[in-house]
Short mmCIF file of C-alpha atoms in Angstrom, two decimals:
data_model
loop_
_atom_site.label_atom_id
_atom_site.label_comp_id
_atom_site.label_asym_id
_atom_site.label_seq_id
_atom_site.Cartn_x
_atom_site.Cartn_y
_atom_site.Cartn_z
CA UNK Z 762 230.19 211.48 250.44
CA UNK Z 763 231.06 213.10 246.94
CA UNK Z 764 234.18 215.74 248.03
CA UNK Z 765 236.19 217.57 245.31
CA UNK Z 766 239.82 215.94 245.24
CA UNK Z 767 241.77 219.16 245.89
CA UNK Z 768 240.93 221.93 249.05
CA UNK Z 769 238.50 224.33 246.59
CA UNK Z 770 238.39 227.74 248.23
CA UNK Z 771 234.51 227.41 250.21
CA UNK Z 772 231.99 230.59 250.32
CA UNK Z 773 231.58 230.35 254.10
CA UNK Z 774 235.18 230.26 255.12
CA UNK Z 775 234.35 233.39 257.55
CA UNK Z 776 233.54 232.17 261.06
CA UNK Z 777 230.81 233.66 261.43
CA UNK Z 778 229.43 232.24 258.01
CA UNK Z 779 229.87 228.89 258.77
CA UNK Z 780 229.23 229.09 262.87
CA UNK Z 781 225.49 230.00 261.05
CA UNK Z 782 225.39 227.64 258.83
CA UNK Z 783 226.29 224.81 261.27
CA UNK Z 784 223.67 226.16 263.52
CA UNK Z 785 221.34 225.88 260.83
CA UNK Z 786 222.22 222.60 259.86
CA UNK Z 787 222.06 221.81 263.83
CA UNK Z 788 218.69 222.90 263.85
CA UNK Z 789 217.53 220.17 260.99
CA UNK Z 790 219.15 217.48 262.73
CA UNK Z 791 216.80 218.48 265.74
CA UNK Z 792 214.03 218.62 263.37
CA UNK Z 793 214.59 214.94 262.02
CA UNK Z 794 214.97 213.87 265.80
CA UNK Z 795 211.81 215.38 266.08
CA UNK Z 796 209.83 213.19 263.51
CA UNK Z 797 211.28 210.26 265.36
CA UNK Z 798 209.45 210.87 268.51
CA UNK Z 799 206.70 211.54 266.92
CA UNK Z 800 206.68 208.41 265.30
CA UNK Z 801 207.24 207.14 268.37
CA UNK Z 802 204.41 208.72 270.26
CA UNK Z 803 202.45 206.98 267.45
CA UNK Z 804 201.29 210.69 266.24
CA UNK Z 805 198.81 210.88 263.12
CA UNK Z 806 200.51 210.23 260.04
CA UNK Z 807 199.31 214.09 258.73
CA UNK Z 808 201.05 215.50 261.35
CA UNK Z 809 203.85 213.93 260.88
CA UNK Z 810 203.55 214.73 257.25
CA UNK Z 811 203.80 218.30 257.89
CA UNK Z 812 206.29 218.29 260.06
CA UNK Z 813 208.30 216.50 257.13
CA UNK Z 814 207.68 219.28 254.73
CA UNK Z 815 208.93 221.36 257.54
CA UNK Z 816 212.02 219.97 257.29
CA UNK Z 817 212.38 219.70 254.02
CA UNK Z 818 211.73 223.55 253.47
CA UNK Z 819 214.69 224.17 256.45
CA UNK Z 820 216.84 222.21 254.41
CA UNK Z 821 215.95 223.88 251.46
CA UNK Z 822 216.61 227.52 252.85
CA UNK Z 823 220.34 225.83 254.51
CA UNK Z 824 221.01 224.90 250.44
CA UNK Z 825 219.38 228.62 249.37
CA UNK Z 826 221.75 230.35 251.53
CA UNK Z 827 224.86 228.12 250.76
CA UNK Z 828 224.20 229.06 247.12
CA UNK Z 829 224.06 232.69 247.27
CA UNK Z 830 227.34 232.35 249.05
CA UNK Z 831 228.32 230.45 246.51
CA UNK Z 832 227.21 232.84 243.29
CA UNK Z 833 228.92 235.61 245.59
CA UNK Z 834 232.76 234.39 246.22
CA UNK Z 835 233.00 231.31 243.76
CA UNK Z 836 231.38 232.46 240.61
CA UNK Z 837 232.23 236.07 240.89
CA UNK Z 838 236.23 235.14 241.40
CA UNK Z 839 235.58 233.28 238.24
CA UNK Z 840 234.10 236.11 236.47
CA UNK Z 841 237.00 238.38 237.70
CA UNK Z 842 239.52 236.45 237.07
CA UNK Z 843 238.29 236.36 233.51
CA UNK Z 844 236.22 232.19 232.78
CA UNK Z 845 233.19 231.84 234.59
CA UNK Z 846 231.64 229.36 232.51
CA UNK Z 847 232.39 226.39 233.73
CA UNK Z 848 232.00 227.59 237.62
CA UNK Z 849 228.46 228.98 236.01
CA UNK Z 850 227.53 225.48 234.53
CA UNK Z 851 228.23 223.70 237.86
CA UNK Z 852 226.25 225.73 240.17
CA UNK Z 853 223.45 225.52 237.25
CA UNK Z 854 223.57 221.76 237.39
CA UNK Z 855 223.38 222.23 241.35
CA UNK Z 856 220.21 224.62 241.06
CA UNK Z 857 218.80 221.67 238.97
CA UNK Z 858 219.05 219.12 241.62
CA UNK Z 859 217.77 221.41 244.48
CA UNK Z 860 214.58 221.98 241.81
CA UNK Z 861 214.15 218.30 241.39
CA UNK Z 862 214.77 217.27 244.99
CA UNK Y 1315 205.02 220.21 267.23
CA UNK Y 1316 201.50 220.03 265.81
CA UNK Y 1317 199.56 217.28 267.01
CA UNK Y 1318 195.58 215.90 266.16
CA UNK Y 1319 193.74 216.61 269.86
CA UNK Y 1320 192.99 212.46 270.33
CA UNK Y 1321 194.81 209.59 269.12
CA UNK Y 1322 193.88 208.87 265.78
CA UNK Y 1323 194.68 205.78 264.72
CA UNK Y 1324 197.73 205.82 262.89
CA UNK Y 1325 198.61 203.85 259.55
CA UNK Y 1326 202.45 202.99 260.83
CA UNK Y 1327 201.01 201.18 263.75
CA UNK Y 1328 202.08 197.77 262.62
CA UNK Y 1329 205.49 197.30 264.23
CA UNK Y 1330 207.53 196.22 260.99
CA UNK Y 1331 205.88 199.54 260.02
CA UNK Y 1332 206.38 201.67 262.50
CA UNK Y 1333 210.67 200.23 262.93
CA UNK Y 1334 211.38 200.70 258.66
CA UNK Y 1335 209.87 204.28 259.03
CA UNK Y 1336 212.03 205.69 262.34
CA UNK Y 1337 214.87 203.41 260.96
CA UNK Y 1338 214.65 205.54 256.97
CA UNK Y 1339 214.42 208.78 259.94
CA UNK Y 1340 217.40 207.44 261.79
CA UNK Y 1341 219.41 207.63 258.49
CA UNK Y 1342 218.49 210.92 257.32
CA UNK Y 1343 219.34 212.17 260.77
CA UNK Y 1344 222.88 210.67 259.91
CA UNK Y 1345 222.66 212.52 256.10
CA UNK Y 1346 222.19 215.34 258.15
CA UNK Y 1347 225.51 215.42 260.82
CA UNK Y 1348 227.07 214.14 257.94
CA UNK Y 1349 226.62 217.27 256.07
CA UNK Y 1350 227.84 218.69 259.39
CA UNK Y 1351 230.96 217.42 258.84
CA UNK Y 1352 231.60 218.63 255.52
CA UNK Y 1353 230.78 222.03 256.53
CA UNK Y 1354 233.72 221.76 259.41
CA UNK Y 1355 236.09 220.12 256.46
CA UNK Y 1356 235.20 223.43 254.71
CA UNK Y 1357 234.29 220.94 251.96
CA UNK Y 1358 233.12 222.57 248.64
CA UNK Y 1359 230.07 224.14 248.65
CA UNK Y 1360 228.77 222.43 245.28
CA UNK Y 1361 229.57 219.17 247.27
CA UNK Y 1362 227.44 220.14 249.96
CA UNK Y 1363 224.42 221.19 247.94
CA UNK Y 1364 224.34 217.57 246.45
CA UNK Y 1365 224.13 216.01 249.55
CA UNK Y 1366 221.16 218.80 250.51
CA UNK Y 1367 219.54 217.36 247.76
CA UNK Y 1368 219.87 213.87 248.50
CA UNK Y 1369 218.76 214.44 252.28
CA UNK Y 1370 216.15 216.19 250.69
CA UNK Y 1371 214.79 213.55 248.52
CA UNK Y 1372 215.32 211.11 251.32
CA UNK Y 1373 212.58 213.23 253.60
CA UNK Y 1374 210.85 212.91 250.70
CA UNK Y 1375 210.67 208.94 250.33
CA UNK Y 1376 209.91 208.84 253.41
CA UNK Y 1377 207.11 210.95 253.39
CA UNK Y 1378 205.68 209.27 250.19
CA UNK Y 1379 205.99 205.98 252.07
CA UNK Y 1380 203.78 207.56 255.59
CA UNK Y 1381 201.11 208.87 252.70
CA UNK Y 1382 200.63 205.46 250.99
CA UNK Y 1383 199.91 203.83 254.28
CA UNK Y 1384 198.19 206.63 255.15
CA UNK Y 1385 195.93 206.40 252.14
CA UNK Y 1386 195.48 202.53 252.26
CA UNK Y 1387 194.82 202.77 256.05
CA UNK Y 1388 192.95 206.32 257.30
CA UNK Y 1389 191.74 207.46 254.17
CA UNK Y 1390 190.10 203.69 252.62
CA UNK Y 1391 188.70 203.39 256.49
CA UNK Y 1392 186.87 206.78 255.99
CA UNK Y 1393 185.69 205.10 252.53
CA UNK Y 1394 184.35 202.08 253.67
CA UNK Y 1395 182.62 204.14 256.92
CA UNK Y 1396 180.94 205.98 254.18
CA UNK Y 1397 182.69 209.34 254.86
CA UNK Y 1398 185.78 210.09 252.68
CA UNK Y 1399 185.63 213.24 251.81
CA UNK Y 1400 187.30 215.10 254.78
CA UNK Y 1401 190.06 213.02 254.86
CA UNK Y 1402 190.82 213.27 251.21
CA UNK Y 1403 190.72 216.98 251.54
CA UNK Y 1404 192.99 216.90 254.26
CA UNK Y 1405 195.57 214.46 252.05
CA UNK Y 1406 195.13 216.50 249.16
CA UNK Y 1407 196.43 219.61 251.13
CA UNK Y 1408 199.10 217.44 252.80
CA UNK Y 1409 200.56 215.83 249.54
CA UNK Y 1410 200.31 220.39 248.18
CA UNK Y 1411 202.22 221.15 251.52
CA UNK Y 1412 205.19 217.96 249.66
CA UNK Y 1413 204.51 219.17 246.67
CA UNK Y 1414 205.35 222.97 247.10
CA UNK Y 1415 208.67 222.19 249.86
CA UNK G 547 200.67 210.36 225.38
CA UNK G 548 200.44 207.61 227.84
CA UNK G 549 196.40 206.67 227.72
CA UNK G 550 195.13 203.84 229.58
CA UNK G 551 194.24 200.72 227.09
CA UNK G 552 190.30 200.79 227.94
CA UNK G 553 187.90 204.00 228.55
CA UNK G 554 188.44 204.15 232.83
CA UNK G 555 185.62 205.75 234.23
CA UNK G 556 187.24 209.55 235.36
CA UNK G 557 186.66 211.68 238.18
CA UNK G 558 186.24 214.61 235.97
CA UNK G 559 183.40 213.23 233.86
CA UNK G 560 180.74 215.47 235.55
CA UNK G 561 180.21 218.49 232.90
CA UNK G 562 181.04 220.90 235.72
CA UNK G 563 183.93 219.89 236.63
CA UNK G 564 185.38 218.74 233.05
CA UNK G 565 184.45 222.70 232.45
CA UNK G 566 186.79 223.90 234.90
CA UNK G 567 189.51 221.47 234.54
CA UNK G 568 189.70 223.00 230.69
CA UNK G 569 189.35 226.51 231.52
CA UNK G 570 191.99 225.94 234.14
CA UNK G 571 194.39 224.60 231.22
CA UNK G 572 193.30 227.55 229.12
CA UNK G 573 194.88 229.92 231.60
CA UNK G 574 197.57 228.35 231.37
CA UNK G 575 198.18 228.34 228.21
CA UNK G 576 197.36 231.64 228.15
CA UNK G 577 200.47 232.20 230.70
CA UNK G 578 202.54 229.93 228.50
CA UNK G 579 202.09 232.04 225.31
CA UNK G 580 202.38 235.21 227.68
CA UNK G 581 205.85 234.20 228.42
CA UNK G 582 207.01 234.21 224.72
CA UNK G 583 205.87 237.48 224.58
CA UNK G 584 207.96 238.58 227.66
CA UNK G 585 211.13 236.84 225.08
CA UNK G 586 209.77 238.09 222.05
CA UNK G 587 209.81 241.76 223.58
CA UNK G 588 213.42 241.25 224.85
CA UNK G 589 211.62 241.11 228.96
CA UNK G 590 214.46 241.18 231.49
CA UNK G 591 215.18 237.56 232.46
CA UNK G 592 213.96 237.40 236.20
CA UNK G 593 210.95 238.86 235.28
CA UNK G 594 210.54 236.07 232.86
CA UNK G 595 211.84 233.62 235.81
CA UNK G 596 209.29 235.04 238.02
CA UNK G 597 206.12 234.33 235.32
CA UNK G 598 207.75 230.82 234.79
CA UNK G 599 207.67 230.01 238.17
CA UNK G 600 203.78 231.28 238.77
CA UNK G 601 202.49 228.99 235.35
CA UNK G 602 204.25 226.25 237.02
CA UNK G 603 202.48 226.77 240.18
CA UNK G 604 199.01 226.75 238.19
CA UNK G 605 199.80 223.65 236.66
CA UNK G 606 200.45 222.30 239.83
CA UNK G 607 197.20 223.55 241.32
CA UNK G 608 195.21 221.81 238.69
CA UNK G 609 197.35 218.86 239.41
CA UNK G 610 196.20 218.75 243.41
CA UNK G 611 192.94 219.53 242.20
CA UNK G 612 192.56 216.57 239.68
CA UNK G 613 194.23 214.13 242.27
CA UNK G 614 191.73 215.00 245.51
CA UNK G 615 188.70 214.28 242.53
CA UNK G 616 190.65 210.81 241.75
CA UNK G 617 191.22 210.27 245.53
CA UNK G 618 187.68 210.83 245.63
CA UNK G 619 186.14 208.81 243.09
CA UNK G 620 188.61 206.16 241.70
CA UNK G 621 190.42 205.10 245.22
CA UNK G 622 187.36 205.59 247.21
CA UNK G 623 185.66 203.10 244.55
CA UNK G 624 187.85 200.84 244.84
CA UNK G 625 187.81 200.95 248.47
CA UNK G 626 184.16 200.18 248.33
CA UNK G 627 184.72 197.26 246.45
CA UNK G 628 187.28 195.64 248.23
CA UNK G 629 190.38 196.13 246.77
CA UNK G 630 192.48 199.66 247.07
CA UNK G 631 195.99 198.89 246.99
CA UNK G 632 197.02 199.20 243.52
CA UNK G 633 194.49 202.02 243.34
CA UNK G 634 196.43 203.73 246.53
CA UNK G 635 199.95 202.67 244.74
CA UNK G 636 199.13 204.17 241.15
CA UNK G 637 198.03 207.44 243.36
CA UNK G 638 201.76 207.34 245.19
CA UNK G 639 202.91 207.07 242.22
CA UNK G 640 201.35 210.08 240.67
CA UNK G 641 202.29 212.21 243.63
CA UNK G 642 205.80 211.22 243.64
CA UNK G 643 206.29 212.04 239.86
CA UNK G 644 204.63 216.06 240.72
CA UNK G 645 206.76 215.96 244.27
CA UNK G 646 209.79 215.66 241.91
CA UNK G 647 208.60 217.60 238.58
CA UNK P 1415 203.49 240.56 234.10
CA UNK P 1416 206.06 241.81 236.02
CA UNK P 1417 208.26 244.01 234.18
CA UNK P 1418 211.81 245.99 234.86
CA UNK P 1419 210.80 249.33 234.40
CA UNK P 1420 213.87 250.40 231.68
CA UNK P 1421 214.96 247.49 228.97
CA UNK P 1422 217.36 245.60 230.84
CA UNK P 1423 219.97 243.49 228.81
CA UNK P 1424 219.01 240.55 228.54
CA UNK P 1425 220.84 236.84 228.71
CA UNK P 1426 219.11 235.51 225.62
CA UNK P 1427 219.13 238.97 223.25
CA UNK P 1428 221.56 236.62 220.59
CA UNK P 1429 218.98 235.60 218.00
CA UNK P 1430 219.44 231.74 218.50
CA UNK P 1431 219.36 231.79 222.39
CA UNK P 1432 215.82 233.92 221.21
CA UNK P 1433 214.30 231.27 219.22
CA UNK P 1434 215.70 228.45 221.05
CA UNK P 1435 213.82 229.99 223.94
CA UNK P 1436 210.86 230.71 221.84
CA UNK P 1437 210.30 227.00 220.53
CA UNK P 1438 210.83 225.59 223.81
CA UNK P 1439 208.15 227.82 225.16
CA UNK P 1440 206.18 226.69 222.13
CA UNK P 1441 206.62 222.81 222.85
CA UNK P 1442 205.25 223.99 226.06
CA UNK P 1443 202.34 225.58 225.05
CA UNK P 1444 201.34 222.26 222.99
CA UNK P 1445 201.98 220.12 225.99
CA UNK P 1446 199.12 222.66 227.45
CA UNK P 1447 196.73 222.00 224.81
CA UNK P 1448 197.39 217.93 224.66
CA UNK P 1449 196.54 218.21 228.42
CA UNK P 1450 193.06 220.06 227.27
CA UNK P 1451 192.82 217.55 224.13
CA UNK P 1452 193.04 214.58 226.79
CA UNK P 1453 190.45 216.21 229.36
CA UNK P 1454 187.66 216.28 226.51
CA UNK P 1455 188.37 213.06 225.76
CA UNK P 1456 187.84 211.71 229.18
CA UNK P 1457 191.40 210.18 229.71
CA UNK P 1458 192.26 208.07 232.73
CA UNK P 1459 193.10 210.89 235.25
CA UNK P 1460 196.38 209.08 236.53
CA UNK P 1461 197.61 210.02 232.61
CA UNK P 1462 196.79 213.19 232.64
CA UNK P 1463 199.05 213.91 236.01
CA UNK P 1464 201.40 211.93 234.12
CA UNK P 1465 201.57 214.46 231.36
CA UNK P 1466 201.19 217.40 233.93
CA UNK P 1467 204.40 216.59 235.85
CA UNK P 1468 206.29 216.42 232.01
CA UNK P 1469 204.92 220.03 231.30
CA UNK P 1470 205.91 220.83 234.39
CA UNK P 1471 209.52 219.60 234.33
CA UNK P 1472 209.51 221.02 230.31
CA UNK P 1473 208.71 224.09 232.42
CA UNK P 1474 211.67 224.17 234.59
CA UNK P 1475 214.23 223.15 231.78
CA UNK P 1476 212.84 226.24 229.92
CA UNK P 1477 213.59 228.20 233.69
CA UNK P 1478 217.25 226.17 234.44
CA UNK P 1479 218.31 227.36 230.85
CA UNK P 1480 217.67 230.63 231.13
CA UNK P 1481 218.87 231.30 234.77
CA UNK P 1482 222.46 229.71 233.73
CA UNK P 1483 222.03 232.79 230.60
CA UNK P 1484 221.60 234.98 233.28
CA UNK P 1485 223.92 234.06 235.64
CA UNK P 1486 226.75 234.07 232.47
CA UNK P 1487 225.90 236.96 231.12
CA UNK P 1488 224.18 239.97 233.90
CA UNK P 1489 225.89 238.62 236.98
CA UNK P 1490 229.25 237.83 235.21
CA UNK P 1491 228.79 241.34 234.15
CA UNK P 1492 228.00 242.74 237.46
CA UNK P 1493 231.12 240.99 238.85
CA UNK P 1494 233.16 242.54 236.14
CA UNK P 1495 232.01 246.00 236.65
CA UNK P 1496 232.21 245.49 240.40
CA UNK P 1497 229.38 245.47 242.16
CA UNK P 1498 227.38 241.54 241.81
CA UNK P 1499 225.65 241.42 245.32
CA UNK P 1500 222.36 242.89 244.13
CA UNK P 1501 222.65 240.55 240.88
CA UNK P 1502 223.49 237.55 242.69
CA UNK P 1503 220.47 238.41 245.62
CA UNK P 1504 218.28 239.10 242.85
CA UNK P 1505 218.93 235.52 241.11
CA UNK P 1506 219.23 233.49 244.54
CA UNK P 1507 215.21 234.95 245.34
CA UNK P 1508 214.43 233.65 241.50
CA UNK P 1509 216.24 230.05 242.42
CA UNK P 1510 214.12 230.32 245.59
CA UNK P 1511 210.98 230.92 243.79
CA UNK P 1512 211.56 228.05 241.01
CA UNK P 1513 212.58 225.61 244.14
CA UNK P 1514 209.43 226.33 245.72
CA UNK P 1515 207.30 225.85 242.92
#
């Protein structure tokens, strides 16, 4: 698990925030235990091809909302407090691997 | 869950098969509490976005893995009956379904 | 450009379909020089985002298009004649390379 | 084409971000007409997808690039002046967009 060495101020430090996003999150993992049973129930393999892209796109909206969080309390502290680039470049290179993935 | 009407033959049947595929699940189940985790460790949110990613790519192996067999299986059956076109069209628009998550 | 040593028979080859394959790629290069317009007249950047993102989803469509005619022709072929697998593998392969693009 | 209806400032308005922009959009546009080029000459299809997922990812470099202009310049700017949510919204839906496609 990659984790930054020193405690980075996070975007969904509100409860609520991350009570949502673990519920989210919650919600994949009971997606993914999903596709197991229907593996297991020996379900078409189209079925269970959808239900993968499913998941995928769920995981895809968690990552979506995580990064407008992101743009919103990490990026624009940057700005204000005057050198965004770098905090810019990072969430660009992040972006990049969500477009690949 | 959506689910063919009869059991269709499926091309994971073969138990070494059918074990590798819910065992590649199993782990991205584990990707997923993991990321869990890091949300309650209010771990960096550029942290968590590349481990989105790689959960992301994992569903994505795994789905690439279900459509080979599922091309060398259901859709070279339908080719040999003398029938392939409905189950190419229904590949196609399963592999656009990957393609656009 | 990767070409394959000898001439491979293609799925495309009948006139009608080779026809709209290139007017497909016309439009998008018609989309592609579009967008250096949008730069050239100074076009707000999302809006150029926006036309990025639909020429990328036309490409794509004439992707899935040009794969279900090779599912079609070329795997079911070689289906026919015995021996799909590395047929069926190149395929995956192709898929997984526009699943990640 | 979607345009803002009043001229916007735009991320990439310094003359070398401008042709940068412009002759990566051009290398694009060639890509476009190779892919055309190897259609009429009745290339191996599994090549041609090949080349379509490299204009495709050509496409998205051209996309990442100028979202991390935007994000620099007209959300930094937003955050400055004190009001970014509407900026950053606006670029997560264009993120969303280029992930999807």
């Amino acid at each position: 698990m990659v984790e930054s060495s020193e405690k980075t101020p996070v975007s969904y430090a509100q409860d609520d925030d991350k009570q949502a996003l673990l519920a989210r999150l919650k919600r994949v993992e009971g997606q993914v235990r999903g596709l197991q049973r229907m593996v297991e129930q020996d379900t078409y393999c189209v079925d269970v091809l959808t239900q993968i892209s499913a998941a995928t796109r769920a995981l895809q909206a968690v990552a979506l909302g995580l990064l407008e969080g992101h743009l919103n309390h990490c990026v624009v502290d940057a700005a204000r407090q005057g050198d965004p680039a770098a905090k810019v470049k990072e969430a660009t290179e992040a972006i990049a691997r969500l477009v690949r993935s």
